[in-house]
mmCIF file of C-alpha atoms in Angstrom:
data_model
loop_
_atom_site.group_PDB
_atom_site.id
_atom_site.type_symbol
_atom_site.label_atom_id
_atom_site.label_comp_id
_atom_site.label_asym_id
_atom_site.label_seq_id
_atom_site.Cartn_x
_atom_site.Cartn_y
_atom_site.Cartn_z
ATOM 1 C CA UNK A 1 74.464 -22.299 113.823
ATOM 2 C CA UNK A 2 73.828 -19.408 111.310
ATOM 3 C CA UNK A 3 74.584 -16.783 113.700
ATOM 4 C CA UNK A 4 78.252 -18.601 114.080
ATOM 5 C CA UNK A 5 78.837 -17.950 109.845
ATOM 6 C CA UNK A 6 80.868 -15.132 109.120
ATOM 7 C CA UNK A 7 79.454 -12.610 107.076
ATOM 8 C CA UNK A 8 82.248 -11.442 105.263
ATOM 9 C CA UNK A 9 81.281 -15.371 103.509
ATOM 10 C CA UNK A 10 77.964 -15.569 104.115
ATOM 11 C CA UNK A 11 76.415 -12.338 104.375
ATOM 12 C CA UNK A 12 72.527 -12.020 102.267
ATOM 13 C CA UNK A 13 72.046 -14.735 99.723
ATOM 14 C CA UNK A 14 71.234 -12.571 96.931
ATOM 15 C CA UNK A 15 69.879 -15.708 95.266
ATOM 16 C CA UNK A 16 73.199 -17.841 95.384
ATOM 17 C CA UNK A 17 72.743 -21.194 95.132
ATOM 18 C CA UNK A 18 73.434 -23.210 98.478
ATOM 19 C CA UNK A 19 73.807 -26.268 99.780
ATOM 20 C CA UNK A 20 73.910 -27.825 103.090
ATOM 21 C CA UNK A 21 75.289 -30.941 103.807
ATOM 22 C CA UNK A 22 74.208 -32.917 106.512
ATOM 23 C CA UNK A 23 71.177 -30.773 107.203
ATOM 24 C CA UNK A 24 70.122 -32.769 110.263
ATOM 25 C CA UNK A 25 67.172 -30.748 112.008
ATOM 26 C CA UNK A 26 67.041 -28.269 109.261
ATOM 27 C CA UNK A 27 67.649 -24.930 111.016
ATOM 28 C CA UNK A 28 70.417 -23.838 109.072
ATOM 29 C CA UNK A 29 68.968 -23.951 106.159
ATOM 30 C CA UNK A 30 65.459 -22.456 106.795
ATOM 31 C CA UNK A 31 67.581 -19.988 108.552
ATOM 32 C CA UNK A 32 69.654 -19.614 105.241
ATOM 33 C CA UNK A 33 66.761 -19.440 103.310
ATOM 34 C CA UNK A 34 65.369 -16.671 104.999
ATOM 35 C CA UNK A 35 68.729 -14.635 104.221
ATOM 36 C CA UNK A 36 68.046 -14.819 100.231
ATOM 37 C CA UNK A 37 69.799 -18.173 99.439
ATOM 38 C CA UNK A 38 67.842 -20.994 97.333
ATOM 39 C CA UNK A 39 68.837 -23.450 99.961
ATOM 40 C CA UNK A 40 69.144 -27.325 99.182
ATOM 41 C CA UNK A 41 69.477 -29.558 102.166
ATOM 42 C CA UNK A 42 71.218 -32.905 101.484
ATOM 43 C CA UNK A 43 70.242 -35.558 104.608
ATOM 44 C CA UNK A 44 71.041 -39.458 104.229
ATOM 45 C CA UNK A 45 68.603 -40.359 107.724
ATOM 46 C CA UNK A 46 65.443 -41.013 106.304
ATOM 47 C CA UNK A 47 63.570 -40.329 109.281
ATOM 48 C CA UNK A 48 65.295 -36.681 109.429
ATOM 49 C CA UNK A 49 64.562 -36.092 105.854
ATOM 50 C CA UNK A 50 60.574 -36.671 106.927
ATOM 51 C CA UNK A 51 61.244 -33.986 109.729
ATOM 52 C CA UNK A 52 62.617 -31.799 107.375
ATOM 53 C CA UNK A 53 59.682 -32.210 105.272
ATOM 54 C CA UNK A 54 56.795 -31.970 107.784
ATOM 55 C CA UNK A 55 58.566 -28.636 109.258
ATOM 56 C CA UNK A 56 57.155 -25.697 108.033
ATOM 57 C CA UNK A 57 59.892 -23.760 108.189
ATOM 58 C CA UNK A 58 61.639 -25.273 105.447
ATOM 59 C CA UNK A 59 59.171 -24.127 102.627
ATOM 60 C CA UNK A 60 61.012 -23.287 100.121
ATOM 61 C CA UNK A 61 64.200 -25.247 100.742
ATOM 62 C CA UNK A 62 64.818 -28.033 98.214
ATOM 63 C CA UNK A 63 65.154 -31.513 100.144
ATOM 64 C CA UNK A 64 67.201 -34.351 98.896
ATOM 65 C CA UNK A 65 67.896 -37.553 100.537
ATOM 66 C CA UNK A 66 71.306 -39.175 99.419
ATOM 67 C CA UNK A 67 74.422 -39.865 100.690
ATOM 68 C CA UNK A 68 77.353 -37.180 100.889
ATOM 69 C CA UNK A 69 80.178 -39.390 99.301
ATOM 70 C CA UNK A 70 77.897 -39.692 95.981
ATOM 71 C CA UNK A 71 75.535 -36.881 95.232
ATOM 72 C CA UNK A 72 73.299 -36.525 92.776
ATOM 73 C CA UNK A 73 74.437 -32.946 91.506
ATOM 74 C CA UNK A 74 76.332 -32.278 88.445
ATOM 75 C CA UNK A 75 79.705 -30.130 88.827
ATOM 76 C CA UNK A 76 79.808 -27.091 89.816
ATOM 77 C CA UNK A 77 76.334 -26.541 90.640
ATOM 78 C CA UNK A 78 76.587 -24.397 94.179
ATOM 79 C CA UNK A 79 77.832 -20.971 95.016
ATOM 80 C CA UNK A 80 78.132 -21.684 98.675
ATOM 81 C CA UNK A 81 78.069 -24.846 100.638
ATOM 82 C CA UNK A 82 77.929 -25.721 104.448
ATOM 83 C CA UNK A 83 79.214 -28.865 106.386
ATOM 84 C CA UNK A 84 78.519 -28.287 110.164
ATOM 85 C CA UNK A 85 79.323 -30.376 112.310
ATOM 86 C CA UNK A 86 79.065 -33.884 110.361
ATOM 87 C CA UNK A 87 82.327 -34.554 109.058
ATOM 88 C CA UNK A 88 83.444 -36.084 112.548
ATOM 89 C CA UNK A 89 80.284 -38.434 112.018
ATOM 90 C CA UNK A 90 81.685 -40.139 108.842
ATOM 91 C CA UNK A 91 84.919 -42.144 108.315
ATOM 92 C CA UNK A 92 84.907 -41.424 104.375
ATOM 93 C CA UNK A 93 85.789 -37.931 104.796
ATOM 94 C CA UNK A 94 88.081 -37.333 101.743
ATOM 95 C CA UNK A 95 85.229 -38.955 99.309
ATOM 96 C CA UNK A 96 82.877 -36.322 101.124
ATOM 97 C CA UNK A 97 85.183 -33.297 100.607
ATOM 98 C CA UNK A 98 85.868 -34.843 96.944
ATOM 99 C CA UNK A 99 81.924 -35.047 96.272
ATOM 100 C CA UNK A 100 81.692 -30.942 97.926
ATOM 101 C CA UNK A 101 84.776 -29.947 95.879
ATOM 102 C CA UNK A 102 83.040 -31.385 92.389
ATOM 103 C CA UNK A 103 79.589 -29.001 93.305
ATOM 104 C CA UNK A 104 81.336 -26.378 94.494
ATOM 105 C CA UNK A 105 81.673 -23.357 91.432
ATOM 106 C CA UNK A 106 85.288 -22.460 90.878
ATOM 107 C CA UNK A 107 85.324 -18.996 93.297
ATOM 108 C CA UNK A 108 82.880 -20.572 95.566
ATOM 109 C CA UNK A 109 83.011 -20.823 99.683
ATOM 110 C CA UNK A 110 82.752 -23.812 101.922
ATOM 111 C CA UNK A 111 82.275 -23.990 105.608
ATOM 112 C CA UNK A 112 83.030 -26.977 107.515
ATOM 113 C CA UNK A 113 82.724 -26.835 111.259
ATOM 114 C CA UNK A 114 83.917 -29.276 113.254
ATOM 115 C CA UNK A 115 83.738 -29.870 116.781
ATOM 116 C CA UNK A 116 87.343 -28.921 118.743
ATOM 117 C CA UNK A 117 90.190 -31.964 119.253
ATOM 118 C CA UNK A 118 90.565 -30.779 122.872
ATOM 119 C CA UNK A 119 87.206 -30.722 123.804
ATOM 120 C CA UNK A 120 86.234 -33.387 122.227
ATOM 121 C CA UNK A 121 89.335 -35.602 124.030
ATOM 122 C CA UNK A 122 87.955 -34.230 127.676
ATOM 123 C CA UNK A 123 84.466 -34.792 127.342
ATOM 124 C CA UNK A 124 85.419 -38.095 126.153
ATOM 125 C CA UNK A 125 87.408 -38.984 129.441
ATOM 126 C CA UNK A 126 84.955 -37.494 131.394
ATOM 127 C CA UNK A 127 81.727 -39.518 129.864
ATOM 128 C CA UNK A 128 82.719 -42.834 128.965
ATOM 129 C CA UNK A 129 79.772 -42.844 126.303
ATOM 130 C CA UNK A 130 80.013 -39.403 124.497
ATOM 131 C CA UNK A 131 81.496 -40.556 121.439
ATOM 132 C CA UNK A 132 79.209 -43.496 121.123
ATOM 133 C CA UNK A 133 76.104 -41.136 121.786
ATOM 134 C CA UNK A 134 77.180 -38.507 119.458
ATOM 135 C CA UNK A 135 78.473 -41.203 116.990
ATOM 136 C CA UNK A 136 81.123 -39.144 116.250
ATOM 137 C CA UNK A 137 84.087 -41.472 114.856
ATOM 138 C CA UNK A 138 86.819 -39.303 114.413
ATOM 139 C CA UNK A 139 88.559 -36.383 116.704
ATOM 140 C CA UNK A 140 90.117 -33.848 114.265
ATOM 141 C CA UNK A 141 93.281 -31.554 115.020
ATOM 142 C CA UNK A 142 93.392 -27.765 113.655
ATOM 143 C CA UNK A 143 96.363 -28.052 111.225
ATOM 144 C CA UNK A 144 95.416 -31.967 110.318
ATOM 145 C CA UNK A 145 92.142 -30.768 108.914
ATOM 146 C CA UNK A 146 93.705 -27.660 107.290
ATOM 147 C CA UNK A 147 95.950 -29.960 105.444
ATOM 148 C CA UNK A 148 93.050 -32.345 104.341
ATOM 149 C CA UNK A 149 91.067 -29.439 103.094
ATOM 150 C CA UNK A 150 94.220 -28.009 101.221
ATOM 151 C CA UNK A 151 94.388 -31.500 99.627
ATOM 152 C CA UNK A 152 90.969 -31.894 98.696
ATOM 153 C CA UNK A 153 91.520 -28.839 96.951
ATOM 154 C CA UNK A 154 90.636 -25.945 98.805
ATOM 155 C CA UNK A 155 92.327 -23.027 99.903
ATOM 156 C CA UNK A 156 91.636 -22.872 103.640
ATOM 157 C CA UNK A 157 90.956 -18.775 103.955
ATOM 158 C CA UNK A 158 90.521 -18.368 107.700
ATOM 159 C CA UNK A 159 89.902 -20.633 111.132
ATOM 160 C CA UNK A 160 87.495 -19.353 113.326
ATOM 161 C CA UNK A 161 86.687 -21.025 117.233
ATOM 162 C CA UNK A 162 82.678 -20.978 118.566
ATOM 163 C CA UNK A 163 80.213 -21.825 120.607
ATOM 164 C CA UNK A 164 82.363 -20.636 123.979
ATOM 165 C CA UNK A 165 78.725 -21.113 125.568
ATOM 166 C CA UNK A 166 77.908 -24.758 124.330
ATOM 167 C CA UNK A 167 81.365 -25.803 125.391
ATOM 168 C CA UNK A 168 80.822 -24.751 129.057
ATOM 169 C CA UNK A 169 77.801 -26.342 129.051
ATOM 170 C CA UNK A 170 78.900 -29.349 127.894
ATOM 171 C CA UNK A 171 81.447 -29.808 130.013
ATOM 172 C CA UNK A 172 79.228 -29.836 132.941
ATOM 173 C CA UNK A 173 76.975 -32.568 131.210
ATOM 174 C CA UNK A 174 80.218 -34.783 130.489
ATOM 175 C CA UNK A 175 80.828 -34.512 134.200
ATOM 176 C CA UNK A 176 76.819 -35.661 134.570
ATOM 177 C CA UNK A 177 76.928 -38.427 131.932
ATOM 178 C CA UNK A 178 73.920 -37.031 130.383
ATOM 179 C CA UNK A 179 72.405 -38.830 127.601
ATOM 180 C CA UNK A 180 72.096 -37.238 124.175
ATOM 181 C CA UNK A 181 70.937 -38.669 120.494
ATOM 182 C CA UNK A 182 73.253 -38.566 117.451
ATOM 183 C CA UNK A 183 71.921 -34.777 116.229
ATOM 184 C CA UNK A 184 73.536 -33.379 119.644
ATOM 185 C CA UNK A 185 70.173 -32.875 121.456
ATOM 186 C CA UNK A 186 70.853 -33.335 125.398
ATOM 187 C CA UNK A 187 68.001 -35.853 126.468
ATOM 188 C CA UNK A 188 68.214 -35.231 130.256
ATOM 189 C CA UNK A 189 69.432 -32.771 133.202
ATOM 190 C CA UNK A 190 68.119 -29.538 131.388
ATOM 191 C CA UNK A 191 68.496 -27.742 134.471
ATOM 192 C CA UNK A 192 71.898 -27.227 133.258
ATOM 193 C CA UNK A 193 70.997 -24.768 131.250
ATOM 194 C CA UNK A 194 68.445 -23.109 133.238
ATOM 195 C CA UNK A 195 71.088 -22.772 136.028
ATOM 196 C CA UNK A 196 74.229 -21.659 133.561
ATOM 197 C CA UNK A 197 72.144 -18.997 131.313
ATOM 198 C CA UNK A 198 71.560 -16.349 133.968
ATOM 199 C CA UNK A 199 75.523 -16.696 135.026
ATOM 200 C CA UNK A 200 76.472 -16.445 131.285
ATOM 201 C CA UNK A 201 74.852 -13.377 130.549
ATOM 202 C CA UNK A 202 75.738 -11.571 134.055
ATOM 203 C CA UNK A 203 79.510 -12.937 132.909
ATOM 204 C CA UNK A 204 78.921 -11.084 129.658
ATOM 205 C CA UNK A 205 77.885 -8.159 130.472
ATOM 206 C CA UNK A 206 79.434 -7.310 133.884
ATOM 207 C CA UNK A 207 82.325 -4.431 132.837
ATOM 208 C CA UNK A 208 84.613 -6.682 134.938
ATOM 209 C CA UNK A 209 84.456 -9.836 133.604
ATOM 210 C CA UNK A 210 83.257 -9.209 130.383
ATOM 211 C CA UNK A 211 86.940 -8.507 128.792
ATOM 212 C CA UNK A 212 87.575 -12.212 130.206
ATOM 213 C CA UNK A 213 84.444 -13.585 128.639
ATOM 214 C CA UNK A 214 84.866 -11.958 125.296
ATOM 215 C CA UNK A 215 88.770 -12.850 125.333
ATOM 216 C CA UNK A 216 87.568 -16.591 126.538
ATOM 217 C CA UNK A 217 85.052 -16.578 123.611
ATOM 218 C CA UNK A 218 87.472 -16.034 120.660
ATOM 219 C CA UNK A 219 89.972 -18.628 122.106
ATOM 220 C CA UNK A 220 88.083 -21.343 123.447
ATOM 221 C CA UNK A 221 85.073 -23.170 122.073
ATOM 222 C CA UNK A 222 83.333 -26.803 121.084
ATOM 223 C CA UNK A 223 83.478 -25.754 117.372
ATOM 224 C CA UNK A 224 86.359 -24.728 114.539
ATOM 225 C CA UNK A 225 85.013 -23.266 111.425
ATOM 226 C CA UNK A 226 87.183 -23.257 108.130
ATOM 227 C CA UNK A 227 86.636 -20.958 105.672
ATOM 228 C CA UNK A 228 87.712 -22.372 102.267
ATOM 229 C CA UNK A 229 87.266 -21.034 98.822
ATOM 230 C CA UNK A 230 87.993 -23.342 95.605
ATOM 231 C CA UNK A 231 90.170 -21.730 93.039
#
């Protein structure tokens, strides 16, 4: 997910403090570590938290396991902080942007990515279980979470749609059914990808479909990501 983060807002860490909430796997932040930023990664799943632990890539990256709607950081503690793709897991979302805009230093960026209302609403229709696998709870709409950010006290800065790729593939497992766990890892018909990665990158690069891929890419996607600073 780093390499979706713009870099005008999170370019080399230069020692800023960050914080990433929701750290699941813990790729993002051993990946934000790497860039110069004394990472801590907030998880509530305690058996995620041990993962995060036992992985060596996270040396160095501060783990903490507590819940996002009461954390146990004073105010204005983080230069940067990161919300990918869990705010459509939890119902309490205004206590969680409340808790991010208390940590957050005045001047400071957050990213929240979410994943996209419309696909969201097909894959849905198309896999009668997606939601429940993904436990997502909530289906969010461009300008609805604008305004919740801009209420929670942050000045939304720029919108950004990703993951063009994912989305394709996706769709394609909707129309299988496949299985999946909560973190978004497919559990079955991984030929998918093995079938869709050579067309992708012949798509890419060919000179006459690439202007349709790249054009595709910064209009269509399973992801938004908000750019917000608090001022």
């Amino acid at each position: 997910m780093i390499d979706n983060l713009n870099d005008r807002y999170f370019g080399s860490g230069d020692g800023q403090k960050l914080l990433d909430v929701g750290a699941a796997g813990g790729l993002t932040s051993a990946a934000l570590h790497d860039i110069g930023y004394q990472v801590t990664a907030l998880e509530i799943d305690a058996v995620l938290v041990e993962q995060l632990a036992a992985d060596p890539r996270n040396k160095g990256v501060r783990l903490v396991r507590a819940d996002a709607t009461a954390m146990p950081f004073s105010c204005d503690s983080f230069d940067r902080v990161v919300l990918l793709e869990v705010l459509e897991h939890i119902a309490q979302t205004e206590a969680v942007l409340a808790e991010i805009h208390r940590v957050l230093r005045p001047g400071g960026i957050l990213c929240v990515a979410v994943p996209t209302g419309y696909t969201e609403r097909l894959y849905g229709r198309l896999h009668p279980h997606y939601a429940e696998n993904a436990t997502h709870v909530r289906i969010f709409a461009k300008a609805a979470l604008s305004r919740q950010l801009q209420n929670s006290g942050f000045v939304v800065r720029s919108v950004e749609t990703k993951n063009f790729v994912p989305a394709v593939s996706w769709l394609f497992h909707a129309l299988l059914r496949s299985d999946a766990d909560h973190t978004g890892k497919l559990l079955q018909h991984s030929f998918v990808e093995r079938v869709l990665s050579p067309v992708i990158s012949a798509w890419s690069r060919l000179p006459l479909l690439r202007t349709t891929f790249l054009f595709l890419s910064g209009r269509v996607g399973k992801s938004w990501y908000f750019y917000c600073a608090k001022e």
